């Protein structure tokens, strides 16, 4: 319910339900709760910040679990990349464990994650880009 409230607060429902295929890494309500966020207060975040966070959870195309784990990184709709890894037989996107996979959606697929992904600040991303 928190993710749905966030999408509505950021006015992204139309964009995310369009014709193109998408892969959504959907945080659980418990993941949002780690940040003291819930359906009642998520709309209090700055709209630009909220939009950036949400777009960091969505990638173009339908990426089934097999496609995700065969990747090292995935470019998200906010333009930044996430890192994919396997540890102890579990798949992770950045530091978030993927806890359920291949949930069908009308316009793509959903993978459930246990931690909200937070995009890098622009200056941090530039520093990381320069060090590679």
mmCIF file of C-alpha atoms in Angstrom:
data_model
loop_
_atom_site.group_PDB
_atom_site.id
_atom_site.type_symbol
_atom_site.label_atom_id
_atom_site.label_comp_id
_atom_site.label_asym_id
_atom_site.label_seq_id
_atom_site.Cartn_x
_atom_site.Cartn_y
_atom_site.Cartn_z
ATOM 1 C CA UNK A 1 0.000 0.000 0.000
ATOM 2 C CA UNK A 2 2.928 2.380 0.613
ATOM 3 C CA UNK A 3 4.297 1.899 -2.904
ATOM 4 C CA UNK A 4 0.880 2.577 -4.412
ATOM 5 C CA UNK A 5 0.498 5.708 -2.259
ATOM 6 C CA UNK A 6 3.977 6.850 -3.370
ATOM 7 C CA UNK A 7 3.175 6.348 -7.070
ATOM 8 C CA UNK A 8 -0.054 8.317 -6.656
ATOM 9 C CA UNK A 9 1.653 11.103 -4.670
ATOM 10 C CA UNK A 10 4.329 11.439 -7.376
ATOM 11 C CA UNK A 11 1.654 11.414 -10.092
ATOM 12 C CA UNK A 12 3.373 8.511 -11.877
ATOM 13 C CA UNK A 13 0.414 6.130 -12.185
ATOM 14 C CA UNK A 14 -0.215 7.022 -15.835
ATOM 15 C CA UNK A 15 3.439 6.814 -16.817
ATOM 16 C CA UNK A 16 3.914 3.424 -15.156
ATOM 17 C CA UNK A 17 0.757 1.917 -16.615
ATOM 18 C CA UNK A 18 1.465 2.883 -20.229
ATOM 19 C CA UNK A 19 1.961 0.569 -23.188
ATOM 20 C CA UNK A 20 5.687 -0.098 -22.793
ATOM 21 C CA UNK A 21 6.960 -3.138 -20.908
ATOM 22 C CA UNK A 22 8.560 -2.365 -17.531
ATOM 23 C CA UNK A 23 10.296 -4.203 -14.731
ATOM 24 C CA UNK A 24 9.459 -2.904 -11.254
ATOM 25 C CA UNK A 25 11.496 -3.714 -8.160
ATOM 26 C CA UNK A 26 8.734 -3.171 -5.609
ATOM 27 C CA UNK A 27 9.654 -2.521 -1.971
ATOM 28 C CA UNK A 28 7.396 -4.070 0.649
ATOM 29 C CA UNK A 29 5.600 -1.935 3.216
ATOM 30 C CA UNK A 30 8.203 -3.186 5.729
ATOM 31 C CA UNK A 31 10.949 -1.835 3.442
ATOM 32 C CA UNK A 32 9.357 1.625 3.536
ATOM 33 C CA UNK A 33 8.886 1.314 7.294
ATOM 34 C CA UNK A 34 12.691 1.005 7.682
ATOM 35 C CA UNK A 35 12.718 4.657 6.522
ATOM 36 C CA UNK A 36 9.764 5.572 8.764
ATOM 37 C CA UNK A 37 7.564 5.887 5.670
ATOM 38 C CA UNK A 38 4.055 4.549 5.206
ATOM 39 C CA UNK A 39 1.018 5.171 3.034
ATOM 40 C CA UNK A 40 -0.089 8.033 5.283
ATOM 41 C CA UNK A 41 3.145 10.065 5.231
ATOM 42 C CA UNK A 42 4.875 9.155 1.947
ATOM 43 C CA UNK A 43 3.203 12.091 0.202
ATOM 44 C CA UNK A 44 5.011 14.496 2.546
ATOM 45 C CA UNK A 45 8.305 13.850 0.731
ATOM 46 C CA UNK A 46 9.464 16.440 -1.771
ATOM 47 C CA UNK A 47 7.776 15.445 -5.078
ATOM 48 C CA UNK A 48 11.041 15.550 -7.053
ATOM 49 C CA UNK A 49 12.801 13.390 -4.471
ATOM 50 C CA UNK A 50 9.914 10.936 -4.411
ATOM 51 C CA UNK A 51 9.828 10.735 -8.221
ATOM 52 C CA UNK A 52 13.593 10.122 -8.339
ATOM 53 C CA UNK A 53 13.330 7.339 -5.785
ATOM 54 C CA UNK A 54 10.427 5.673 -7.575
ATOM 55 C CA UNK A 55 12.062 5.835 -11.006
ATOM 56 C CA UNK A 56 15.130 4.180 -9.446
ATOM 57 C CA UNK A 57 12.910 1.118 -8.926
ATOM 58 C CA UNK A 58 11.818 0.754 -12.570
ATOM 59 C CA UNK A 59 13.668 -0.456 -15.670
ATOM 60 C CA UNK A 60 12.547 -0.532 -19.295
ATOM 61 C CA UNK A 61 11.576 -3.916 -20.663
ATOM 62 C CA UNK A 62 10.254 -7.105 -19.137
ATOM 63 C CA UNK A 63 13.164 -8.639 -17.206
ATOM 64 C CA UNK A 64 12.306 -11.977 -15.717
ATOM 65 C CA UNK A 65 14.344 -13.225 -12.728
ATOM 66 C CA UNK A 66 16.651 -15.197 -15.017
ATOM 67 C CA UNK A 67 17.417 -12.010 -16.978
ATOM 68 C CA UNK A 68 17.992 -10.007 -13.799
ATOM 69 C CA UNK A 69 20.483 -12.413 -12.224
ATOM 70 C CA UNK A 70 22.385 -12.816 -15.483
ATOM 71 C CA UNK A 71 23.073 -9.048 -15.440
ATOM 72 C CA UNK A 72 25.776 -7.254 -13.487
ATOM 73 C CA UNK A 73 23.840 -3.998 -13.498
ATOM 74 C CA UNK A 74 20.576 -2.551 -14.731
ATOM 75 C CA UNK A 75 19.903 0.997 -15.912
ATOM 76 C CA UNK A 76 16.826 2.374 -14.196
ATOM 77 C CA UNK A 77 14.361 4.973 -15.491
ATOM 78 C CA UNK A 78 16.068 7.734 -13.488
ATOM 79 C CA UNK A 79 19.201 7.094 -15.592
ATOM 80 C CA UNK A 80 21.289 5.561 -12.811
ATOM 81 C CA UNK A 81 22.443 1.962 -12.672
ATOM 82 C CA UNK A 82 21.810 -0.631 -9.990
ATOM 83 C CA UNK A 83 24.191 -3.468 -9.201
ATOM 84 C CA UNK A 84 22.993 -7.074 -9.307
ATOM 85 C CA UNK A 85 24.703 -9.696 -7.158
ATOM 86 C CA UNK A 86 24.251 -13.188 -5.784
ATOM 87 C CA UNK A 87 25.197 -13.974 -2.174
ATOM 88 C CA UNK A 88 24.542 -17.276 -0.444
ATOM 89 C CA UNK A 89 22.178 -18.268 -3.238
ATOM 90 C CA UNK A 90 20.073 -15.105 -2.878
ATOM 91 C CA UNK A 91 19.755 -12.356 -5.478
ATOM 92 C CA UNK A 92 20.288 -8.708 -4.576
ATOM 93 C CA UNK A 93 19.766 -5.413 -6.326
ATOM 94 C CA UNK A 94 22.211 -3.028 -4.659
ATOM 95 C CA UNK A 95 21.807 -3.923 -0.961
ATOM 96 C CA UNK A 96 18.195 -5.043 -1.273
ATOM 97 C CA UNK A 97 17.340 -8.737 -1.342
ATOM 98 C CA UNK A 98 14.935 -9.803 -4.059
ATOM 99 C CA UNK A 99 12.389 -11.812 -2.062
ATOM 100 C CA UNK A 100 9.798 -12.665 -4.727
ATOM 101 C CA UNK A 101 10.214 -12.777 -8.481
ATOM 102 C CA UNK A 102 8.320 -12.838 -11.745
ATOM 103 C CA UNK A 103 5.029 -11.426 -10.473
ATOM 104 C CA UNK A 104 3.096 -10.772 -13.691
ATOM 105 C CA UNK A 105 1.779 -7.294 -14.464
ATOM 106 C CA UNK A 106 -0.262 -6.052 -17.414
ATOM 107 C CA UNK A 107 2.709 -4.142 -18.788
ATOM 108 C CA UNK A 108 5.706 -6.059 -17.464
ATOM 109 C CA UNK A 109 6.907 -7.876 -14.389
ATOM 110 C CA UNK A 110 7.385 -7.140 -10.682
ATOM 111 C CA UNK A 111 10.111 -8.361 -8.364
ATOM 112 C CA UNK A 112 9.552 -7.728 -4.646
ATOM 113 C CA UNK A 113 12.474 -6.353 -2.618
ATOM 114 C CA UNK A 114 13.081 -5.928 1.105
ATOM 115 C CA UNK A 115 14.748 -2.493 1.118
ATOM 116 C CA UNK A 116 13.943 0.784 -0.641
ATOM 117 C CA UNK A 117 16.570 1.617 -3.259
ATOM 118 C CA UNK A 118 17.956 5.116 -2.830
ATOM 119 C CA UNK A 119 19.547 6.749 -5.861
ATOM 120 C CA UNK A 120 22.959 8.360 -5.604
ATOM 121 C CA UNK A 121 23.065 12.109 -5.278
ATOM 122 C CA UNK A 122 24.216 13.664 -8.569
ATOM 123 C CA UNK A 123 27.601 14.710 -7.148
ATOM 124 C CA UNK A 124 28.149 11.244 -5.624
ATOM 125 C CA UNK A 125 27.275 9.611 -8.948
ATOM 126 C CA UNK A 126 29.748 11.877 -10.757
ATOM 127 C CA UNK A 127 32.515 11.003 -8.267
ATOM 128 C CA UNK A 128 31.792 7.289 -8.703
ATOM 129 C CA UNK A 129 31.790 7.684 -12.477
ATOM 130 C CA UNK A 130 35.154 9.422 -12.419
ATOM 131 C CA UNK A 131 36.727 6.712 -10.274
ATOM 132 C CA UNK A 132 35.809 3.883 -12.667
#
